[in-house]
Coordinates of C-alpha atoms and ligand atoms in Angstrom, one line a residue:
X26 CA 0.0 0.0 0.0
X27 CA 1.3 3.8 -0.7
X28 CA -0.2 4.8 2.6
X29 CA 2.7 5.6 5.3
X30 CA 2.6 3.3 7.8
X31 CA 1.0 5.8 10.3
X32 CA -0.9 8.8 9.8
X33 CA -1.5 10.7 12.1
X34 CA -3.0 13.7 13.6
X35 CA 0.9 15.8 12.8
X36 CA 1.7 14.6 9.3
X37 CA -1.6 14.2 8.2
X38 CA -1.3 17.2 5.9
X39 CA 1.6 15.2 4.5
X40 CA -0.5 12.1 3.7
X41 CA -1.0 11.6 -0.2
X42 CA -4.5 11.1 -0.4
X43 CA -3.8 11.3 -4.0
X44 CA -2.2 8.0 -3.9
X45 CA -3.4 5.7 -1.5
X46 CA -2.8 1.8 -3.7
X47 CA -6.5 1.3 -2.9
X48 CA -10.4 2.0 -4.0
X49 CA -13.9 1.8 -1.9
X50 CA -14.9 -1.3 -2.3
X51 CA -18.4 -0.5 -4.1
X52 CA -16.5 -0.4 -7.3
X53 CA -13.4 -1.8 -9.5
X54 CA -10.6 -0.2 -11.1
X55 CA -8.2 -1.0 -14.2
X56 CA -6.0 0.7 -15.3
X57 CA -4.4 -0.1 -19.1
X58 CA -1.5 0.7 -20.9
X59 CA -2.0 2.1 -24.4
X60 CA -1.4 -1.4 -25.7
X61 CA -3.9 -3.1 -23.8
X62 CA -1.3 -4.1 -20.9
X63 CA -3.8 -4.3 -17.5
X64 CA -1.4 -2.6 -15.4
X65 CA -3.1 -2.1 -12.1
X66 CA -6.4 -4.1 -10.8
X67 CA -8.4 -3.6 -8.0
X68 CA -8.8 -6.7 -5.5
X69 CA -11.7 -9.4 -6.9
X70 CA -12.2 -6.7 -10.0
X71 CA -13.2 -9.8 -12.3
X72 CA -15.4 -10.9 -9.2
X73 CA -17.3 -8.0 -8.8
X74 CA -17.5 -7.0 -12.6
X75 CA -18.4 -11.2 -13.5
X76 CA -16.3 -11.2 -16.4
X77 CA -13.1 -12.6 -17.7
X78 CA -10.0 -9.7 -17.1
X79 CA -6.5 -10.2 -18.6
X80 CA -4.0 -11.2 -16.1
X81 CA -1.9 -7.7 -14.7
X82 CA 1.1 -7.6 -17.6
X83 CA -1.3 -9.2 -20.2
X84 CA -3.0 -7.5 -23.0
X85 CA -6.7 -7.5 -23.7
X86 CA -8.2 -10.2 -25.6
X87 CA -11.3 -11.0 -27.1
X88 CA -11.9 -13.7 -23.9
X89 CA -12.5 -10.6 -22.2
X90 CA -15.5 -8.9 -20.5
X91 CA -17.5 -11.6 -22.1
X92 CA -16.3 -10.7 -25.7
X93 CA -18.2 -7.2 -25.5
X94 CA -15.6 -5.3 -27.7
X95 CA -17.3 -2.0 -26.3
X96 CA -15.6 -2.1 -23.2
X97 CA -12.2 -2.4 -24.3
X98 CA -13.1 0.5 -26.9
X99 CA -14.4 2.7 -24.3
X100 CA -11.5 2.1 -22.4
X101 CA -9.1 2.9 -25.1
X102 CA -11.2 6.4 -25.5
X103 CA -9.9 7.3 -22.3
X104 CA -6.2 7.3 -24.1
X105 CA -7.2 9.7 -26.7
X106 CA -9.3 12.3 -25.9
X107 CA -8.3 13.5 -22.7
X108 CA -5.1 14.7 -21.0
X109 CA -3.5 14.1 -17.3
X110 CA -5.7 15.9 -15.2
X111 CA -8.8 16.2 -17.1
X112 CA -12.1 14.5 -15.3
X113 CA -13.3 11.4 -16.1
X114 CA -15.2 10.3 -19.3
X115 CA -18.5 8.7 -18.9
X116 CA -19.7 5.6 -20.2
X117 CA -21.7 3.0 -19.1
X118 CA -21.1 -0.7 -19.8
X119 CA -23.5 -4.0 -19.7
X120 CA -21.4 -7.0 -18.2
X121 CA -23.0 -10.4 -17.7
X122 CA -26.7 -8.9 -17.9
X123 CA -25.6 -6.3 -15.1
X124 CA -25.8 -3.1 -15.8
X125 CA -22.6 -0.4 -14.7
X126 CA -21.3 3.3 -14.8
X127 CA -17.8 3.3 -16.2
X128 CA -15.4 6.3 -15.7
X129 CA -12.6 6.6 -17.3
X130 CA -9.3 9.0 -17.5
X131 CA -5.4 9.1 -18.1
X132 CA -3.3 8.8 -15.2
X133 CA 0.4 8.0 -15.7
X134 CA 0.1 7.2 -19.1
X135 CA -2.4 5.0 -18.6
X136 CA -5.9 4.8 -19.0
X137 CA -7.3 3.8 -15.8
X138 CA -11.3 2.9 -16.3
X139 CA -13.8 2.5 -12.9
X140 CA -16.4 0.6 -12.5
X141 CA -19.5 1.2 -10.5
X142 CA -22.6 -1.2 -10.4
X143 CA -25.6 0.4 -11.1
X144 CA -28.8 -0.4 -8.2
X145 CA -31.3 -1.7 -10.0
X146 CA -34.8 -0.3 -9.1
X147 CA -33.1 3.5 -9.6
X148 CA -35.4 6.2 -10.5
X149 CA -36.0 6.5 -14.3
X150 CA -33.6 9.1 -16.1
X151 CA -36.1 10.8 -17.9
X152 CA -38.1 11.6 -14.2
X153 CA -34.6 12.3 -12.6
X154 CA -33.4 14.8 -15.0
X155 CA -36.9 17.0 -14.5
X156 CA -36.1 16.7 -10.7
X157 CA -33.0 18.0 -11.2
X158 CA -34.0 20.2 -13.3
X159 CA -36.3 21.9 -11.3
X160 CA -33.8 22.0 -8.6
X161 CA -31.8 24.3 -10.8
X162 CA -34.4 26.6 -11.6
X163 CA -35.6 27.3 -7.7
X164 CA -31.7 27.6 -7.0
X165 CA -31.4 30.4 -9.8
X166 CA -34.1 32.7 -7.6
X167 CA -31.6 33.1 -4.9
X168 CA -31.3 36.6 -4.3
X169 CA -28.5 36.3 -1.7
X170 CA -25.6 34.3 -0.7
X171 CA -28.0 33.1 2.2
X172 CA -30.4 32.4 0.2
X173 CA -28.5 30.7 -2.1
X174 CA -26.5 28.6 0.5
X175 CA -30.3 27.4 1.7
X176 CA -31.6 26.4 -1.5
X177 CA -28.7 24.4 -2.2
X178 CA -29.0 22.2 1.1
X179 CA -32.3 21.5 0.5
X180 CA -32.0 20.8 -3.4
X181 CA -29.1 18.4 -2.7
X182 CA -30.8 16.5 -0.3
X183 CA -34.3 16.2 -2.2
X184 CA -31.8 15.1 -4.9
X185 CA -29.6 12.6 -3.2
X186 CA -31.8 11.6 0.3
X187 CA -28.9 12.2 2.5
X188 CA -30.1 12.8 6.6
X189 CA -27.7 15.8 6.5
X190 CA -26.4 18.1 4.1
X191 CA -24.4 21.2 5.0
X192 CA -22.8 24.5 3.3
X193 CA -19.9 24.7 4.7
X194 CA -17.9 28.1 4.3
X195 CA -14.6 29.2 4.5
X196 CA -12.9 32.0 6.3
X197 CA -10.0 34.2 6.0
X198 CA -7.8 31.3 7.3
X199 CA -9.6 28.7 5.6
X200 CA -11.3 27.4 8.8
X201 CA -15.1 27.0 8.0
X202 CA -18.9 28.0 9.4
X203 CA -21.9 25.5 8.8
X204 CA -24.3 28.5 7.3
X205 CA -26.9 26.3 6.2
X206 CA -28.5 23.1 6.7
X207 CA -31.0 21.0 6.0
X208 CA -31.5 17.5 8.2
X209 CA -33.7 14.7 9.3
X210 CA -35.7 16.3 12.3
X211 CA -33.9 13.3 14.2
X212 CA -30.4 14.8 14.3
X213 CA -28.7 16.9 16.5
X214 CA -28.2 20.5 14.2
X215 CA -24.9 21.5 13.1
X216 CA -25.8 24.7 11.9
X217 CA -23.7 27.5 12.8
X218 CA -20.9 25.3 14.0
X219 CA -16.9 26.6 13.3
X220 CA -14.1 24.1 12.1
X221 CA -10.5 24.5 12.0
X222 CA -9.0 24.5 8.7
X223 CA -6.8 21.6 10.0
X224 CA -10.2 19.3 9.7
X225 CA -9.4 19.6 5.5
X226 CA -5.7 19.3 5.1
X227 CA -4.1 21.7 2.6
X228 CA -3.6 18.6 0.0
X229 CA -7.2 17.9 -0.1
X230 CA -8.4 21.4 -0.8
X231 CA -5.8 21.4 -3.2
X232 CA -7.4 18.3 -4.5
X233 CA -10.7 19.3 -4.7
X234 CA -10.7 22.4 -6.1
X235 CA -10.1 20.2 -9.4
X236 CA -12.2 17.1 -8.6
X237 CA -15.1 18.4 -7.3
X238 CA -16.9 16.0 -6.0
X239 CA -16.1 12.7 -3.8
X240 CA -18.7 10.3 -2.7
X241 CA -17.1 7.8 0.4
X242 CA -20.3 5.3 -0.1
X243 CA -19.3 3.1 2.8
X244 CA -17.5 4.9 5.4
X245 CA -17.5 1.2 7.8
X246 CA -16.3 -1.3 4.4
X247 CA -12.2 -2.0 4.3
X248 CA -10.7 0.2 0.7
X249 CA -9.8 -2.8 -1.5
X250 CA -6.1 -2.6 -2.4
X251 CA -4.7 -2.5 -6.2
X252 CA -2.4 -5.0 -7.4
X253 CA 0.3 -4.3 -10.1
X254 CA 3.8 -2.8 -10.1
X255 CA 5.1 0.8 -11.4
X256 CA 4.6 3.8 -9.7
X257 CA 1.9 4.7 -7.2
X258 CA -1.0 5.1 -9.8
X259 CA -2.2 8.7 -8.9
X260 CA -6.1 8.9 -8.2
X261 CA -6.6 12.4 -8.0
X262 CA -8.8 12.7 -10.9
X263 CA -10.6 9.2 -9.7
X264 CA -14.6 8.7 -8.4
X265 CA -13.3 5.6 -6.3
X266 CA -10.4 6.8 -4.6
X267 CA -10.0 5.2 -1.1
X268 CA -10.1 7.9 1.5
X269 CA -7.3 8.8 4.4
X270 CA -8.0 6.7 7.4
X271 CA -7.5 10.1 9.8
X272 CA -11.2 11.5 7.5
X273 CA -12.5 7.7 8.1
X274 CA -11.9 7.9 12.3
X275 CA -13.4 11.4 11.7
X276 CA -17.1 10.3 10.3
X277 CA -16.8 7.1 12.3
X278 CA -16.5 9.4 15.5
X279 CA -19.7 11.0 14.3
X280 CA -21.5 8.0 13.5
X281 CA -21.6 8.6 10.1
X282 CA -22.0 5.8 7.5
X283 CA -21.5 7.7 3.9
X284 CA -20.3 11.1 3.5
X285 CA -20.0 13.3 0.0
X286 CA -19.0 16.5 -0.4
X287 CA -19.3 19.0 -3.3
X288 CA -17.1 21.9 -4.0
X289 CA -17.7 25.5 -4.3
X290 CA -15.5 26.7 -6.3
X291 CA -15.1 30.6 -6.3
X292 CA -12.5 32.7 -8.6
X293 CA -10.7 29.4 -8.9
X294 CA -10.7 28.8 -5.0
X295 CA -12.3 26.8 -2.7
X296 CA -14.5 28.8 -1.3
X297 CA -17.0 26.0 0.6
X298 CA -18.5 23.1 0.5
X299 CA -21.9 20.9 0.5
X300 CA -21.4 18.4 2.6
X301 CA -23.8 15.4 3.3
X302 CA -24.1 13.1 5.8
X303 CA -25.4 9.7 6.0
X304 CA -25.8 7.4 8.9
X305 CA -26.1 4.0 6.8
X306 CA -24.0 3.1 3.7
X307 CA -25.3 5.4 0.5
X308 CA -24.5 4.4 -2.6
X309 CA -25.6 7.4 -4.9
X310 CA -25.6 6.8 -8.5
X311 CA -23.3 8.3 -10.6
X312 CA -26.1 10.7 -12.8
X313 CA -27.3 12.1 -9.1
X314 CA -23.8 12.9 -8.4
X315 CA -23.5 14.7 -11.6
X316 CA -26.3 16.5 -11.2
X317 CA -25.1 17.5 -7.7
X318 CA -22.0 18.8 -9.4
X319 CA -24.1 21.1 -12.4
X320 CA -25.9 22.6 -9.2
X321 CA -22.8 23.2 -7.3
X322 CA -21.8 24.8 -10.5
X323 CA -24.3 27.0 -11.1
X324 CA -24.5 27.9 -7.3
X325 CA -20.9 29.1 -7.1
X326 CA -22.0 30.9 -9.9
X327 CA -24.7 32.9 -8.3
X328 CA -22.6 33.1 -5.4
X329 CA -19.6 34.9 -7.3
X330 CA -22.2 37.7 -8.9
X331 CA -23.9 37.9 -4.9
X332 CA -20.5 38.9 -3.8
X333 CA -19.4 40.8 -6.3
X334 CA -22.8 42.8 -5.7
X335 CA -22.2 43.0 -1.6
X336 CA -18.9 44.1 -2.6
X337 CA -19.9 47.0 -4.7
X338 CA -22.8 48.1 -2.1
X339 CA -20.7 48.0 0.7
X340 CA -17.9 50.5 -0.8
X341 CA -21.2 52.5 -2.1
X342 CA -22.4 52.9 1.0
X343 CA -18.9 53.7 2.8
X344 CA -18.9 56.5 0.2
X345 CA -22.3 58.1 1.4
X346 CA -21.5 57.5 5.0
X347 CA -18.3 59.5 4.6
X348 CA -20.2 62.2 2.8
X349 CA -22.5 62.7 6.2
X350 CA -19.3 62.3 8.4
X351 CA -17.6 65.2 6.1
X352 CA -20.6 67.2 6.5
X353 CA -21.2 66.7 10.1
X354 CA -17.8 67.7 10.6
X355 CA -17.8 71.4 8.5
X356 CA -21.0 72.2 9.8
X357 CA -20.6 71.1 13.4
X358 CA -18.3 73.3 16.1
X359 CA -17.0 69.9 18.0
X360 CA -15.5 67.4 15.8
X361 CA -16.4 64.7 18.8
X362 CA -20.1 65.7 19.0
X363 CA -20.3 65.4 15.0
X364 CA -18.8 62.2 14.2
X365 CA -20.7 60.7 17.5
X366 CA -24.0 61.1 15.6
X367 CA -23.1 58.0 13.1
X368 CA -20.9 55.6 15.2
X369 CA -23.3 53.0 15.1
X370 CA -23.0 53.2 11.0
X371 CA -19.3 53.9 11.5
X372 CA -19.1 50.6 13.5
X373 CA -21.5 48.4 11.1
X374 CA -19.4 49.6 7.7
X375 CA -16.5 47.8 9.6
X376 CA -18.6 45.0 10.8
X377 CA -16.7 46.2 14.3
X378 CA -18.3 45.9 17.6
X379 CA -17.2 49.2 18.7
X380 CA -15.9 52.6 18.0
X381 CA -13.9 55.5 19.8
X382 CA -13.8 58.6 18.5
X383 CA -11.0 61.0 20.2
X384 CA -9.7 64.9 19.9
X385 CA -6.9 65.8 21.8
X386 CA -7.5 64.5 25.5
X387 CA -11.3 63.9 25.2
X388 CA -12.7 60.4 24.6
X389 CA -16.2 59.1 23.1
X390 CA -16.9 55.5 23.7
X391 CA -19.0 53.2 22.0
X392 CA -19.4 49.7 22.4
X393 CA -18.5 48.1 26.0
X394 CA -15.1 49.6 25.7
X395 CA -12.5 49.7 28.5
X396 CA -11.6 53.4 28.2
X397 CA -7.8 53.0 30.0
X398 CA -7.3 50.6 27.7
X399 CA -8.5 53.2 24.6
X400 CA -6.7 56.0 26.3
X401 CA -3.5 54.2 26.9
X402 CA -3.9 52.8 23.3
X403 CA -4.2 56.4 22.1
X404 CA -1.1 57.2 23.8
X405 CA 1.1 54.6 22.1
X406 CA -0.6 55.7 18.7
X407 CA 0.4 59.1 19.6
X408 CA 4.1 58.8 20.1
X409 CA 6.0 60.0 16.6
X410 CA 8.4 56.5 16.3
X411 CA 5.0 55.1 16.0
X412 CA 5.0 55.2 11.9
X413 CA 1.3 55.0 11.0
X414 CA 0.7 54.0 6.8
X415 CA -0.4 57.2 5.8
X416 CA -2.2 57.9 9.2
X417 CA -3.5 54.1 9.9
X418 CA -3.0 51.9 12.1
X419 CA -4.2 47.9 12.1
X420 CA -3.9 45.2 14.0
X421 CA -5.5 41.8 14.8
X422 CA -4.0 40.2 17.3
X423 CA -3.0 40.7 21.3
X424 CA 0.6 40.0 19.9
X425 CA 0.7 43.2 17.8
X426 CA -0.1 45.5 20.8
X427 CA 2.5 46.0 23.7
X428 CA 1.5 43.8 26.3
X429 CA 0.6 46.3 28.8
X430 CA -2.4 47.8 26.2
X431 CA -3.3 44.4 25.5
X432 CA -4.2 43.5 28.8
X433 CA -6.0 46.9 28.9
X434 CA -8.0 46.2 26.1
X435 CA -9.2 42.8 27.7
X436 CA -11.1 41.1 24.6
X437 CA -10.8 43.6 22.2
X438 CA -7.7 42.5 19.4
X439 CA -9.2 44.1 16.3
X440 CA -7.7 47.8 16.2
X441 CA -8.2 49.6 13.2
X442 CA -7.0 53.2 14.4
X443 CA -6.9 56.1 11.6
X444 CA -5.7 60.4 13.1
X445 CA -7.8 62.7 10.5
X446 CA -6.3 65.6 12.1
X447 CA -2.8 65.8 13.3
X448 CA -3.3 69.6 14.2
X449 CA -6.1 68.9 16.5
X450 CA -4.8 65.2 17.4
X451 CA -8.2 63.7 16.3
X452 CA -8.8 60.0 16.3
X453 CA -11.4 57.4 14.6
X454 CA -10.7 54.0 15.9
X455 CA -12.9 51.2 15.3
X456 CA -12.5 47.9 17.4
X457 CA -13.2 43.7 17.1
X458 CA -13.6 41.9 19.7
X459 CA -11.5 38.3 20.3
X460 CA -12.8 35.9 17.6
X461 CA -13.9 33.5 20.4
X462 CA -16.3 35.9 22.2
X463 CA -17.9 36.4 18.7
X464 CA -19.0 32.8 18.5
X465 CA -20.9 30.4 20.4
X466 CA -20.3 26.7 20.2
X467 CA -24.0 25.4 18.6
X468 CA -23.5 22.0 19.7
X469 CA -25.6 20.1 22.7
X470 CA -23.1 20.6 25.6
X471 CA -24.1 16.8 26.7
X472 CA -24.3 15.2 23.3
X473 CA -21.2 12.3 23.7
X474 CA -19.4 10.9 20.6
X475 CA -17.5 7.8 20.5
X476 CA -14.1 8.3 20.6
X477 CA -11.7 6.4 17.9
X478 CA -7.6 5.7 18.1
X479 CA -6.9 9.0 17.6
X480 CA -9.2 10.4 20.6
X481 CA -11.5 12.9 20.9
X482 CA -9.7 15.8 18.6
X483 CA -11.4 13.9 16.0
X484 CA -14.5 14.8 17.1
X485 CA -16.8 18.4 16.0
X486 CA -16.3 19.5 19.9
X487 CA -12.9 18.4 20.1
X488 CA -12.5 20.3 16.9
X489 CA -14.2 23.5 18.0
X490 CA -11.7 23.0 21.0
X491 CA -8.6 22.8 18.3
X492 CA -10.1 26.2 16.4
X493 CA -10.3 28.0 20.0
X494 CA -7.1 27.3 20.4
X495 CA -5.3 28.5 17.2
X496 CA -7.2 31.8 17.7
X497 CA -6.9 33.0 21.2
X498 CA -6.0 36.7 21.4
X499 CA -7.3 37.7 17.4
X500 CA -9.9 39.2 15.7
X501 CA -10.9 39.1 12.2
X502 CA -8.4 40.6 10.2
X503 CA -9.3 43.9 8.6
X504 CA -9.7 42.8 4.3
X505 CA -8.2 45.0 2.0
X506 CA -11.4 46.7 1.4
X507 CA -11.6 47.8 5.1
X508 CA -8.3 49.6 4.8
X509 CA -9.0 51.1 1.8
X510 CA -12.4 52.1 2.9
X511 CA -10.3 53.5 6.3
X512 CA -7.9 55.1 3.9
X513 CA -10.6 57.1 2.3
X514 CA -12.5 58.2 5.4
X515 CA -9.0 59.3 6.8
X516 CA -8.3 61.4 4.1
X517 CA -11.8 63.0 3.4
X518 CA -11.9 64.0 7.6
X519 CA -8.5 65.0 6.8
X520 CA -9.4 67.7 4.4
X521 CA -12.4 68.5 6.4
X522 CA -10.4 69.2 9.3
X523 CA -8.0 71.5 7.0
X524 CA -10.9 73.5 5.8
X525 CA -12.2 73.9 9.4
X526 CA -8.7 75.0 10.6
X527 CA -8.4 77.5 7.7
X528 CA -12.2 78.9 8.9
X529 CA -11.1 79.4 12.7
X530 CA -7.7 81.2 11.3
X531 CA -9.7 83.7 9.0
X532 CA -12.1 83.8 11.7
X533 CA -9.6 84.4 14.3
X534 CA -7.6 87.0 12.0
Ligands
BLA614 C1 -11.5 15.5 4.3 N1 -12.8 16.8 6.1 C2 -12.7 16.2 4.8 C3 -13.9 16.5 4.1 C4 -14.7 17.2 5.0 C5 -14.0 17.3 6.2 C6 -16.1 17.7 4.7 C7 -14.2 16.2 2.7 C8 -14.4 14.7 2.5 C9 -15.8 14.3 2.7 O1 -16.7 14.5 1.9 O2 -16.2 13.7 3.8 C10 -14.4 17.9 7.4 N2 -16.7 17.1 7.6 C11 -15.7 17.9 8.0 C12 -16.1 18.7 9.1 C13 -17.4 18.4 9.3 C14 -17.8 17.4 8.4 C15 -15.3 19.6 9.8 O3 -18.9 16.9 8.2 C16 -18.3 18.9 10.3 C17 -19.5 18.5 10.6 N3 -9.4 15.6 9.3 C18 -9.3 16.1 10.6 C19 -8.0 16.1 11.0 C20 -7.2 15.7 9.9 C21 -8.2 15.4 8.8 C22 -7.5 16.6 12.3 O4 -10.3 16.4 11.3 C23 -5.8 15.6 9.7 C24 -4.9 16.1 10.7 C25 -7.9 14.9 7.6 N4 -10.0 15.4 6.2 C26 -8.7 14.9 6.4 C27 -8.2 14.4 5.2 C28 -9.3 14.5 4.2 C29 -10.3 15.2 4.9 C30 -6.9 13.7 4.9 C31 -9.3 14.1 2.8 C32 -10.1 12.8 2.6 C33 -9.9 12.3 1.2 O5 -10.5 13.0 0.3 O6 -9.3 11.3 1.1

């Protein structure tokens, strides 16, 4: 087997998943040379498909797959067509009066075709495709990434029958929220749950930003090995890929009994996931798992125009904010009474919990602010080694601040600190609290999961426990568009301020 010997919870992220010498064991794999050499079988392949295979180093004869020359042909499609890389072709083959879905791509030079049995008593094409196609059409009314994410869970499972499915989204450091979900009644919920980006290792992201869609049909069945020599035959492009024995302890730990998961795929990155839950085996056929994929499709999609959208209202309404802060402040005689009136705004542009707003030793507070922490804050700010980027300041984390302000500022990390007027020493700083006093853990406090090998970090709590961790003493960084919006706001106020200082010198003169 290409599996190391141990994986574990440290070199996990090292594992190659895209390599693991083995498949799930509700399908076969061959994979042929260009002359018809069967390089690599699965275990009992000519068991499971009841035909007559080649022996591994022979070539293809007409003895084989009961002397259907389709099969072989189909096979030998998957040399031509398509490069390394590419997904799968799709076929479907008819071996011994059984009826199967055949994949096939190139991997390693080789054209490596995988087998799945169809269930008989599956749902008529013809009625599935309308399903499915209705499923798109309610998905397209979305008018939000909300809304979206909802549809989704709910199309996917009318589609597929799972007991859970879940969109999963990432965050700035690729750890995740449940945002929607849609579940049998009987299970605990898992909506608005947080993850660690350590529970999808970097390789697998990687992985399935280009195959986007895995199915592990029987999470409690042993993967069946491959037999042949040569290199490790790479699966990455595969449907039947065995899956890392750390991600098997993981759903076993939750009781689950089949698991897939479809990408989002944003601007070329993974930006979340459907994932679905079953607590018995679930074989779903390979057409429903297409269809999942269209509608994951066409919901990253919609999500892509939703944020492009939120993006463009957001630094529309920063500009008309700032055009009522500018005005305040001309018209207004104290700059602290003026800028006061939209705090709340102030602090909801940032999506910041709080806001100070400061000229020269007086101090407005608002949010549950400790004001010696703001004041001695203000002072470090103040000092002229302290090199603000053009009149900002931002920081995240505890760690950025001396300690002493830190311990001032209790909870609050986020510090986004911008001085409009140097003249009058006038401040605008708007504050996040501590990530972990943002969230709450959703989970059932007494809800107990069975604990595997690897103990209970493999568990959703022992997870959330893993993501407290990793981001004690931070906030949510500030994005690019915050600083820029900041940037903005500082200089506007800035030129306010001018014009105001130039109106008190005539008026003083
Ligand atoms: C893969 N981890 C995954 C996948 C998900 C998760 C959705 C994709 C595969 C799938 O469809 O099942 C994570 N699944 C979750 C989470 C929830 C869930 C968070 O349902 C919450 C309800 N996993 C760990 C740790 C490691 C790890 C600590 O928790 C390693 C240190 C590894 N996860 C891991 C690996 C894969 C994975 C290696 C890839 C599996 C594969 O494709 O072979």
């Amino acid at each position: 087997s290409q599996v190391p010997p141990t994986v574990n919870l440290d070199n996990c992220d090292r594992e190659p998943i895209h390599i693991p010498g083995a498949v799930q064991s509700h399908g076969a794999l061959l994979a042929f040379a260009p002359d018809g050499t069967l390089r690599w079988a699965s275990a009992g392949a000519a068991g499971l498909l009841g035909v007559a295979l080649p022996a591994l180093g022979e070539r293809l004869g007409s003895g084989h797959f009961g002397g259907d020359a389709q099969v072989p042909l189909a096979i030998a499609g998957g040399m031509e067509p398509i490069e390394e890389g590419m997904p799968p072709l799709q076929h479907e083959a008819t071996l011994a009066g059984r009826a199967f879905d055949v994949s096939v791509h190139r991997s390693g030079g080789l054209a490596v075709a995988e087998f799945e049995p169809r269930r008989s008593g599956a749902e008529q094409p013809g009625a599935f495709a309308i399903r499915a196609h209705r499923g798109l059409d309610r998905l397209r009314r979305g008018r939000s990434v909300q809304e979206l994410l909802e549809l989704a869970v709910h199309e996917i499972r009318a589609l597929t029958g799972f007991d859970r499915v879940m969109a999963y989204r990432f965050r700035h450091d690729a750890s995740g929220d449940v945002v929607a979900e849609a579940r049998d009644e009987a299970l605990e919920p898992f909506l608005n749950r947080r993850y660690p980006a350590s529970d999808i290792p970097a390789q697998a992201r990687r992985l399935y930003v280009t195959n986007t869609l895995r199915l592990i049909a029987d999470v409690r069945s042993a993967p069946v090995p491959l037999e042949g020599s040569g290199p490790p035959l790479d699966l990455s492009q595969g449907v039947l890929r065995a899956v890392s024995p750390v991600h098997i302890e993981y759903l076993t730990n939750l009781g689950v009994g089949a698991s897939m998961s479809v990408s989002i795929v944003v601007g070329g990155r993974l930006w979340g996931m459907l994932a679905c839950h079953h607590m018995t085996a679930r074989h779903v056929p390979y057409g429903v798992r297409m269809a999942c994929d269209v509608l994951a499709h066409v919901l990253a999609a919609g999500v892509q125009s939703q944020l492009s959208a939120e993006h463009a209202s957001r630094v529309a309404d920063a500009a008309s904010l700032r055009g009522h802060l500018v005005e305040a402040l001309l018209v207004g005689d104290d700059p602290v009474l003026s800028l006061r009136t939209y705090a709340e705004e102030l602090r909801d542009a940032f999506e910041a919990q709080a806001i100070a707003i400061a000229e020269g030793g007086r101090l407005s507070l608002h949010g549950d602010l400790p004001q010696q922490g703001v004041q001695s804050l203000l002072e470090w700010l103040r000092q002229p080694e302290r090199s603000l980027d053009s009149g900002l300041f931002a920081a995240n984390a505890h760690a950025e601040l001396p300690p002493g302000i830190a311990a001032d500022l209790g909870s609050w990390c986020g510090v986004l600190a911008l001085r409009f007027d140097e003249v009058a020493d006038a401040w605008v700083v708007i504050l996040r609290r501590e990530q972990i006093e943002t969230i709450s853990w959703g989970g059932r406090p007494e809800k107990q999961y069975v604990n595997g090998p690897l103990g209970p970090r493999l568990t959703p709590r022992g997870s959330f426990e893993v993501w407290k961790e990793t981001v004690r003493g931070t906030a949510v960084p500030w994005t690019a568009t915050e600083r820029e919006i900041a940037r903005q706001l500082r200089d506007e106020l800035g030129r306010a301020a001018s014009v105001r200082h130039a109106e008190l010198g005539r008026a003083r003169n």
